[in-house]
Every structure is written in structure tokens, then in C-alpha cells.
Amino acid sequence: MQFDDFLFSEPQLKELLIGMPEKIRAKVSLKKIPAGETLLKKGEKVEYAYILIGGELKVINEFENGRIYIFERIRPISFVSELEILAGEMEYVSTVETVNNCKVLMITAKDFAKWIACDHAVLLKISQILAKKMYSTASKTGTANFLSGIRKIQTYIIKYYQENQGNIDVLLIDKKRQQIADEIGVSVKTINRCVDKLNSAGLVFVRSGKIYISKGQYANLLLEIQNFK
């Protein structure tokens, strides 16, 4: 499927890109990326801007102590690397990897800069997106700094339940403990200790090392968080 096919089949994408100059549009390319691949690497030269139109990406950062922290998930339709280009930076500030099979539109950094310079509507849209990201990040960071390990895992489980519960009575937290640790920024040892505490308190239950939560336990977890606040 070519770029124009996507443009006219996706109303949200059409609205976003309608002001893109024809010369730039002609050079936009579609790229399909398998799950588990790196789209861009922290510290590498900024060569492209991307628009995610299918699949899911994760934004990760590796700290000096070697710990990798997943601090954002990106879903369609979203820009990738717009921050670096808008700021005039020459290197990517984070690594972005595919969670599943993804489709992205690729635009050279030079063409992307030309596009946002002449299309005030898309520049405003990007500015609004970045402002929301900054607000969300500041809010999460400010809260996370004061949360204990147990509160972080409780908050994570509540959010996971809300996003995946459906109509089933008991939900499996279908994540490896290392994944959970990476996503909330604590060690696996802390995850194991906190899960044991929640299990003992009857707020989750564990079978063969896997974490499960029922509707009743979810309600009790919400009460725990509300009482903490």
C-alpha cells in the first residue's frame, strides 16, 4: 500500500498530513518493522522522523548502572523523533523498539523540518503533543519519586487490570517480572518481595510464579491506593 492509500484511508492521518507539501509527500516511504527490532538508537545521528501508523513502540533509556527503563509506549497515530528535530538536536535522546509488528512512515529529518516550518497546523499539533507528554512525564515522575516499591506495583497492577480485564473473573498479569521491573523502574528483587506481600495480604494470588487478580482483589487494591492518597 502506498503513502496516498494510507492518507485517504485513515481520516486521522489525512487530517494530520493534509498540509504537507507535495514535493515532500512524494519522498515519504513506508517501512514495515518486525517485533523486537530497534527503530532508532540513543546517541545515533538523527536522520529520519517517523509516523507510527500500525503496531506499538516502546521508548527506553539505559542508565549508567546498566538498568534499562521503559518510560513510554507509543501507539498509532504518533510522531517519533519529532522532539529532536524540533529542538535542532543532532542525536536521538532515547532508544525506540518495536513491541509487535509495526508500520511507520519515514521522512528525512531535513524534509520534516521543512514541513513543520511551512505547515503551521501540524507545528501546533506537534507542540500540543509534546506539551501533553511533558505534563504527563512530570506528573508521573513527581509521583513516582515518592512511591514505595509496593505502591508502584499496586498502581501497575491496577492499570494493567483496567486495560485488559474485559469480562473475565480472574485476570493473569501476562508479563514477566523482569518486564514489570523495567516498566516501573525497580529491581526484580523488589518486584518479588512486593508480589509476596500482596499475595499474603490476599490482594493478588500467585500460581506457578504467575500473578493473578480477581475482580474483588482489584476493588480492594483500589481502596488501598485511595487510602494511601
PDB file of C-alpha atoms in Angstrom:
ATOM      1  CA  MET A   1       0.000   0.000   0.000  1.00  0.00           C
ATOM      2  CA  GLN A   2       1.408   3.377  -0.984  1.00  0.00           C
ATOM      3  CA  PHE A   3       1.506   6.579   1.053  1.00  0.00           C
ATOM      4  CA  ASP A   4      -1.538   8.150  -0.627  1.00  0.00           C
ATOM      5  CA  ASP A   5      -3.545   4.986   0.070  1.00  0.00           C
ATOM      6  CA  PHE A   6      -2.867   5.414   3.794  1.00  0.00           C
ATOM      7  CA  LEU A   7      -3.565   9.112   3.592  1.00  0.00           C
ATOM      8  CA  PHE A   8      -7.050   8.668   2.164  1.00  0.00           C
ATOM      9  CA  SER A   9      -7.989   5.518   4.117  1.00  0.00           C
ATOM     10  CA  GLU A  10      -7.145   6.956   7.551  1.00  0.00           C
ATOM     11  CA  PRO A  11      -9.101  10.158   8.365  1.00  0.00           C
ATOM     12  CA  GLN A  12      -6.847  10.985  11.337  1.00  0.00           C
ATOM     13  CA  LEU A  13      -3.734  10.623   9.204  1.00  0.00           C
ATOM     14  CA  LYS A  14      -5.265  12.620   6.365  1.00  0.00           C
ATOM     15  CA  GLU A  15      -6.080  15.469   8.738  1.00  0.00           C
ATOM     16  CA  LEU A  16      -2.546  15.389  10.139  1.00  0.00           C
ATOM     17  CA  LEU A  17      -0.734  15.381   6.806  1.00  0.00           C
ATOM     18  CA  ILE A  18      -3.061  17.387   4.585  1.00  0.00           C
ATOM     19  CA  GLY A  19      -0.762  20.432   4.708  1.00  0.00           C
ATOM     20  CA  MET A  20       2.391  18.541   3.753  1.00  0.00           C
ATOM     21  CA  PRO A  21       3.918  19.982   0.548  1.00  0.00           C
ATOM     22  CA  GLU A  22       3.588  17.703  -2.483  1.00  0.00           C
ATOM     23  CA  LYS A  23       7.356  17.583  -3.042  1.00  0.00           C
ATOM     24  CA  ILE A  24       7.900  16.236   0.461  1.00  0.00           C
ATOM     25  CA  ARG A  25       4.947  13.851   0.276  1.00  0.00           C
ATOM     26  CA  ALA A  26       6.422  12.275  -2.844  1.00  0.00           C
ATOM     27  CA  LYS A  27       9.508  11.274  -0.853  1.00  0.00           C
ATOM     28  CA  VAL A  28       7.727   9.759   2.144  1.00  0.00           C
ATOM     29  CA  SER A  29       8.257   5.998   2.366  1.00  0.00           C
ATOM     30  CA  LEU A  30       6.505   3.179   4.201  1.00  0.00           C
ATOM     31  CA  LYS A  31       8.543   0.803   6.337  1.00  0.00           C
ATOM     32  CA  LYS A  32       7.410  -2.439   7.985  1.00  0.00           C
ATOM     33  CA  ILE A  33       9.381  -3.463  11.073  1.00  0.00           C
ATOM     34  CA  PRO A  34       9.103  -6.854  12.834  1.00  0.00           C
ATOM     35  CA  ALA A  35       8.538  -7.175  16.572  1.00  0.00           C
ATOM     36  CA  GLY A  36      11.605  -6.834  18.760  1.00  0.00           C
ATOM     37  CA  GLU A  37      13.579  -4.642  16.366  1.00  0.00           C
ATOM     38  CA  THR A  38      15.228  -1.291  17.085  1.00  0.00           C
ATOM     39  CA  LEU A  39      13.752   1.633  15.181  1.00  0.00           C
ATOM     40  CA  LEU A  40      16.276   4.163  16.442  1.00  0.00           C
ATOM     41  CA  LYS A  41      19.120   4.083  18.956  1.00  0.00           C
ATOM     42  CA  LYS A  42      20.024   6.586  21.645  1.00  0.00           C
ATOM     43  CA  GLY A  43      23.085   8.606  20.649  1.00  0.00           C
ATOM     44  CA  GLU A  44      22.828   7.885  16.924  1.00  0.00           C
ATOM     45  CA  LYS A  45      22.572  10.674  14.381  1.00  0.00           C
ATOM     46  CA  VAL A  46      19.063  11.963  13.724  1.00  0.00           C
ATOM     47  CA  GLU A  47      18.366  11.033  10.117  1.00  0.00           C
ATOM     48  CA  TYR A  48      14.616  10.449   9.994  1.00  0.00           C
ATOM     49  CA  ALA A  49      11.335  11.378  11.578  1.00  0.00           C
ATOM     50  CA  TYR A  50       8.721   8.645  11.768  1.00  0.00           C
ATOM     51  CA  ILE A  51       4.955   8.471  11.980  1.00  0.00           C
ATOM     52  CA  LEU A  52       3.689   5.274  13.575  1.00  0.00           C
ATOM     53  CA  ILE A  53       0.607   4.080  11.699  1.00  0.00           C
ATOM     54  CA  GLY A  54       0.398   0.484  12.914  1.00  0.00           C
ATOM     55  CA  GLY A  55       1.635  -1.538  15.896  1.00  0.00           C
ATOM     56  CA  GLU A  56       3.182  -0.393  19.151  1.00  0.00           C
ATOM     57  CA  LEU A  57       6.587   1.012  20.103  1.00  0.00           C
ATOM     58  CA  LYS A  58       8.356   1.329  23.443  1.00  0.00           C
ATOM     59  CA  VAL A  59      10.730   4.141  24.384  1.00  0.00           C
ATOM     60  CA  ILE A  60      13.580   3.012  26.615  1.00  0.00           C
ATOM     61  CA  ASN A  61      16.588   4.552  28.296  1.00  0.00           C
ATOM     62  CA  GLU A  62      19.673   2.822  29.628  1.00  0.00           C
ATOM     63  CA  PHE A  63      21.323   4.355  32.670  1.00  0.00           C
ATOM     64  CA  GLU A  64      24.965   4.245  33.737  1.00  0.00           C
ATOM     65  CA  ASN A  65      24.281   1.419  36.183  1.00  0.00           C
ATOM     66  CA  GLY A  66      23.089  -0.699  33.252  1.00  0.00           C
ATOM     67  CA  ARG A  67      19.410  -0.663  34.180  1.00  0.00           C
ATOM     68  CA  ILE A  68      17.025  -0.275  31.265  1.00  0.00           C
ATOM     69  CA  TYR A  69      13.847   1.655  31.970  1.00  0.00           C
ATOM     70  CA  ILE A  70      10.798   1.644  29.708  1.00  0.00           C
ATOM     71  CA  PHE A  71       9.196   5.047  30.189  1.00  0.00           C
ATOM     72  CA  GLU A  72       6.722   5.361  27.338  1.00  0.00           C
ATOM     73  CA  ARG A  73       4.562   3.305  24.985  1.00  0.00           C
ATOM     74  CA  ILE A  74       3.700   4.749  21.587  1.00  0.00           C
ATOM     75  CA  ARG A  75       0.559   3.777  19.686  1.00  0.00           C
ATOM     76  CA  PRO A  76      -0.834   4.968  16.327  1.00  0.00           C
ATOM     77  CA  ILE A  77      -1.037   7.588  15.062  1.00  0.00           C
ATOM     78  CA  SER A  78       2.037   9.209  16.598  1.00  0.00           C
ATOM     79  CA  PHE A  79       5.229  11.016  15.701  1.00  0.00           C
ATOM     80  CA  VAL A  80       8.644   9.611  16.605  1.00  0.00           C
ATOM     81  CA  SER A  81      11.815  11.768  16.894  1.00  0.00           C
ATOM     82  CA  GLU A  82       9.870  14.992  16.387  1.00  0.00           C
ATOM     83  CA  LEU A  83      11.326  16.319  19.647  1.00  0.00           C
ATOM     84  CA  GLU A  84      14.933  16.091  18.474  1.00  0.00           C
ATOM     85  CA  ILE A  85      14.218  17.712  15.118  1.00  0.00           C
ATOM     86  CA  LEU A  86      12.111  20.491  16.594  1.00  0.00           C
ATOM     87  CA  ALA A  87      14.870  21.193  19.134  1.00  0.00           C
ATOM     88  CA  GLY A  88      17.576  21.130  16.465  1.00  0.00           C
ATOM     89  CA  GLU A  89      19.408  18.258  18.181  1.00  0.00           C
ATOM     90  CA  MET A  90      21.713  16.011  16.173  1.00  0.00           C
ATOM     91  CA  GLU A  91      21.355  12.786  18.193  1.00  0.00           C
ATOM     92  CA  TYR A  92      18.392  10.671  19.288  1.00  0.00           C
ATOM     93  CA  VAL A  93      17.771  11.098  23.024  1.00  0.00           C
ATOM     94  CA  SER A  94      16.256   7.634  23.558  1.00  0.00           C
ATOM     95  CA  THR A  95      16.102   4.184  22.023  1.00  0.00           C
ATOM     96  CA  VAL A  96      12.825   3.128  20.417  1.00  0.00           C
ATOM     97  CA  GLU A  97      11.969  -0.527  19.814  1.00  0.00           C
ATOM     98  CA  THR A  98       9.002  -2.350  18.322  1.00  0.00           C
ATOM     99  CA  VAL A  99       6.713  -4.210  20.718  1.00  0.00           C
ATOM    100  CA  ASN A 100       4.969  -6.011  17.853  1.00  0.00           C
ATOM    101  CA  ASN A 101       4.960  -5.780  14.064  1.00  0.00           C
ATOM    102  CA  CYS A 102       4.856  -2.099  13.151  1.00  0.00           C
ATOM    103  CA  LYS A 103       4.309   0.161  10.170  1.00  0.00           C
ATOM    104  CA  VAL A 104       5.862   3.605  10.028  1.00  0.00           C
ATOM    105  CA  LEU A 105       6.066   6.421   7.531  1.00  0.00           C
ATOM    106  CA  MET A 106       9.638   7.668   7.123  1.00  0.00           C
ATOM    107  CA  ILE A 107      10.520  11.290   6.406  1.00  0.00           C
ATOM    108  CA  THR A 108      14.078  12.591   6.288  1.00  0.00           C
ATOM    109  CA  ALA A 109      14.909  14.950   9.144  1.00  0.00           C
ATOM    110  CA  LYS A 110      15.590  17.708   6.625  1.00  0.00           C
ATOM    111  CA  ASP A 111      12.206  17.300   4.928  1.00  0.00           C
ATOM    112  CA  PHE A 112      10.427  17.027   8.276  1.00  0.00           C
ATOM    113  CA  ALA A 113      11.971  20.329   9.386  1.00  0.00           C
ATOM    114  CA  LYS A 114      10.866  21.955   6.107  1.00  0.00           C
ATOM    115  CA  TRP A 115       7.359  20.566   6.519  1.00  0.00           C
ATOM    116  CA  ILE A 116       6.760  21.865  10.045  1.00  0.00           C
ATOM    117  CA  ALA A 117       8.304  25.224   9.090  1.00  0.00           C
ATOM    118  CA  CYS A 118       5.642  25.830   6.434  1.00  0.00           C
ATOM    119  CA  ASP A 119       2.663  23.943   7.911  1.00  0.00           C
ATOM    120  CA  HIS A 120       1.563  25.884  10.981  1.00  0.00           C
ATOM    121  CA  ALA A 121      -1.302  23.481  11.705  1.00  0.00           C
ATOM    122  CA  VAL A 122       0.970  20.470  12.083  1.00  0.00           C
ATOM    123  CA  LEU A 123       3.503  22.503  14.073  1.00  0.00           C
ATOM    124  CA  LEU A 124       0.740  23.449  16.514  1.00  0.00           C
ATOM    125  CA  LYS A 125      -0.347  19.819  16.691  1.00  0.00           C
ATOM    126  CA  ILE A 126       3.199  18.654  17.470  1.00  0.00           C
ATOM    127  CA  SER A 127       3.587  21.379  20.083  1.00  0.00           C
ATOM    128  CA  GLN A 128       0.373  20.247  21.782  1.00  0.00           C
ATOM    129  CA  ILE A 129       1.513  16.604  21.719  1.00  0.00           C
ATOM    130  CA  LEU A 130       4.893  17.483  23.232  1.00  0.00           C
ATOM    131  CA  ALA A 131       3.253  19.660  25.888  1.00  0.00           C
ATOM    132  CA  LYS A 132       0.986  16.782  26.916  1.00  0.00           C
ATOM    133  CA  LYS A 133       3.954  14.393  27.016  1.00  0.00           C
ATOM    134  CA  MET A 134       5.930  16.778  29.195  1.00  0.00           C
ATOM    135  CA  TYR A 135       2.984  17.308  31.547  1.00  0.00           C
ATOM    136  CA  SER A 136       2.351  13.560  31.816  1.00  0.00           C
ATOM    137  CA  THR A 137       6.029  12.774  32.373  1.00  0.00           C
ATOM    138  CA  ALA A 138       6.405  15.483  35.004  1.00  0.00           C
ATOM    139  CA  SER A 139       3.304  14.247  36.786  1.00  0.00           C
ATOM    140  CA  LYS A 140       4.421  10.611  36.749  1.00  0.00           C
ATOM    141  CA  THR A 141       7.975  11.448  37.767  1.00  0.00           C
ATOM    142  CA  GLY A 142       6.859  13.657  40.613  1.00  0.00           C
ATOM    143  CA  THR A 143       4.595  10.931  41.939  1.00  0.00           C
ATOM    144  CA  ALA A 144       6.981   8.057  41.311  1.00  0.00           C
ATOM    145  CA  ASN A 145       9.763   9.690  43.309  1.00  0.00           C
ATOM    146  CA  PHE A 146       7.661   9.375  46.453  1.00  0.00           C
ATOM    147  CA  LEU A 147       6.139   5.936  45.831  1.00  0.00           C
ATOM    148  CA  SER A 148       7.489   2.890  47.566  1.00  0.00           C
ATOM    149  CA  GLY A 149       8.023  -0.323  45.623  1.00  0.00           C
ATOM    150  CA  ILE A 150       4.748  -1.742  46.920  1.00  0.00           C
ATOM    151  CA  ARG A 151       2.777   1.316  45.760  1.00  0.00           C
ATOM    152  CA  LYS A 152       4.413   1.193  42.331  1.00  0.00           C
ATOM    153  CA  ILE A 153       3.465  -2.459  41.785  1.00  0.00           C
ATOM    154  CA  GLN A 154      -0.070  -1.832  43.112  1.00  0.00           C
ATOM    155  CA  THR A 155      -0.515   1.064  40.698  1.00  0.00           C
ATOM    156  CA  TYR A 156       0.900  -1.031  37.848  1.00  0.00           C
ATOM    157  CA  ILE A 157      -1.460  -3.958  38.541  1.00  0.00           C
ATOM    158  CA  ILE A 158      -4.482  -1.643  38.760  1.00  0.00           C
ATOM    159  CA  LYS A 159      -3.619  -0.029  35.435  1.00  0.00           C
ATOM    160  CA  TYR A 160      -2.992  -3.428  33.810  1.00  0.00           C
ATOM    161  CA  TYR A 161      -6.341  -4.720  35.081  1.00  0.00           C
ATOM    162  CA  GLN A 162      -8.194  -1.665  33.781  1.00  0.00           C
ATOM    163  CA  GLU A 163      -6.634  -2.061  30.318  1.00  0.00           C
ATOM    164  CA  ASN A 164      -7.005  -5.856  29.974  1.00  0.00           C
ATOM    165  CA  GLN A 165      -9.838  -7.080  32.199  1.00  0.00           C
ATOM    166  CA  GLY A 166     -12.649  -7.498  29.650  1.00  0.00           C
ATOM    167  CA  ASN A 167     -15.394  -9.714  31.064  1.00  0.00           C
ATOM    168  CA  ILE A 168     -13.298 -12.405  32.744  1.00  0.00           C
ATOM    169  CA  ASP A 169     -13.467 -13.019  36.500  1.00  0.00           C
ATOM    170  CA  VAL A 170      -9.764 -13.625  37.064  1.00  0.00           C
ATOM    171  CA  LEU A 171      -7.035 -11.889  35.080  1.00  0.00           C
ATOM    172  CA  LEU A 172      -3.499 -13.158  34.514  1.00  0.00           C
ATOM    173  CA  ILE A 173      -0.883 -10.403  34.626  1.00  0.00           C
ATOM    174  CA  ASP A 174       0.718 -11.667  31.434  1.00  0.00           C
ATOM    175  CA  LYS A 175       4.100 -10.057  31.981  1.00  0.00           C
ATOM    176  CA  LYS A 176       7.403 -11.486  33.118  1.00  0.00           C
ATOM    177  CA  ARG A 177       8.620  -9.983  36.353  1.00  0.00           C
ATOM    178  CA  GLN A 178      11.667  -8.567  34.596  1.00  0.00           C
ATOM    179  CA  GLN A 179       9.321  -6.732  32.199  1.00  0.00           C
ATOM    180  CA  ILE A 180       7.362  -5.269  35.099  1.00  0.00           C
ATOM    181  CA  ALA A 181      10.583  -4.199  36.804  1.00  0.00           C
ATOM    182  CA  ASP A 182      11.779  -2.476  33.617  1.00  0.00           C
ATOM    183  CA  GLU A 183       8.491  -0.653  33.152  1.00  0.00           C
ATOM    184  CA  ILE A 184       8.206   0.769  36.664  1.00  0.00           C
ATOM    185  CA  GLY A 185      11.907   1.298  37.339  1.00  0.00           C
ATOM    186  CA  VAL A 186      12.632  -1.090  40.213  1.00  0.00           C
ATOM    187  CA  SER A 187      14.640  -4.301  40.595  1.00  0.00           C
ATOM    188  CA  VAL A 188      13.248  -7.819  40.081  1.00  0.00           C
ATOM    189  CA  LYS A 189      14.103  -8.476  43.735  1.00  0.00           C
ATOM    190  CA  THR A 190      11.770  -5.628  44.724  1.00  0.00           C
ATOM    191  CA  ILE A 191       9.039  -6.983  42.443  1.00  0.00           C
ATOM    192  CA  ASN A 192       9.304 -10.452  44.002  1.00  0.00           C
ATOM    193  CA  ARG A 193       9.199  -9.057  47.547  1.00  0.00           C
ATOM    194  CA  CYS A 194       6.184  -6.842  46.777  1.00  0.00           C
ATOM    195  CA  VAL A 195       4.267  -9.606  44.997  1.00  0.00           C
ATOM    196  CA  ASP A 196       4.830 -11.881  48.010  1.00  0.00           C
ATOM    197  CA  LYS A 197       3.400  -9.173  50.288  1.00  0.00           C
ATOM    198  CA  LEU A 198       0.358  -8.640  48.048  1.00  0.00           C
ATOM    199  CA  ASN A 199      -0.177 -12.398  47.837  1.00  0.00           C
ATOM    200  CA  SER A 200      -0.002 -12.763  51.629  1.00  0.00           C
ATOM    201  CA  ALA A 201      -2.461  -9.873  52.028  1.00  0.00           C
ATOM    202  CA  GLY A 202      -4.909 -11.518  49.608  1.00  0.00           C
ATOM    203  CA  LEU A 203      -4.690  -8.638  47.118  1.00  0.00           C
ATOM    204  CA  VAL A 204      -3.405 -10.920  44.339  1.00  0.00           C
ATOM    205  CA  PHE A 205      -2.722 -14.617  44.144  1.00  0.00           C
ATOM    206  CA  VAL A 206       0.217 -16.450  42.647  1.00  0.00           C
ATOM    207  CA  ARG A 207       0.209 -19.798  40.867  1.00  0.00           C
ATOM    208  CA  SER A 208       3.406 -21.317  39.443  1.00  0.00           C
ATOM    209  CA  GLY A 209       5.077 -17.938  39.760  1.00  0.00           C
ATOM    210  CA  LYS A 210       2.385 -16.154  37.737  1.00  0.00           C
ATOM    211  CA  ILE A 211       0.383 -13.246  39.130  1.00  0.00           C
ATOM    212  CA  TYR A 212      -3.434 -13.289  39.000  1.00  0.00           C
ATOM    213  CA  ILE A 213      -6.020 -10.809  40.198  1.00  0.00           C
ATOM    214  CA  SER A 214      -9.792 -11.164  40.624  1.00  0.00           C
ATOM    215  CA  LYS A 215     -12.474  -8.502  40.472  1.00  0.00           C
ATOM    216  CA  GLY A 216     -12.721  -8.443  44.254  1.00  0.00           C
ATOM    217  CA  GLN A 217      -8.967  -8.099  44.653  1.00  0.00           C
ATOM    218  CA  TYR A 218      -8.959  -5.271  42.116  1.00  0.00           C
ATOM    219  CA  ALA A 219     -11.595  -3.436  44.162  1.00  0.00           C
ATOM    220  CA  ASN A 220      -9.543  -3.921  47.329  1.00  0.00           C
ATOM    221  CA  LEU A 221      -6.408  -2.657  45.596  1.00  0.00           C
ATOM    222  CA  LEU A 222      -8.266   0.490  44.569  1.00  0.00           C
ATOM    223  CA  LEU A 223      -9.271   1.026  48.197  1.00  0.00           C
ATOM    224  CA  GLU A 224      -5.659   0.554  49.285  1.00  0.00           C
ATOM    225  CA  ILE A 225      -4.442   3.189  46.813  1.00  0.00           C
ATOM    226  CA  GLN A 226      -7.230   5.625  47.721  1.00  0.00           C
ATOM    227  CA  ASN A 227      -6.485   5.235  51.426  1.00  0.00           C
ATOM    228  CA  PHE A 228      -2.792   5.836  50.712  1.00  0.00           C
ATOM    229  CA  LYS A 229      -3.604   9.089  48.915  1.00  0.00           C
TER     230      LYS A 229
END
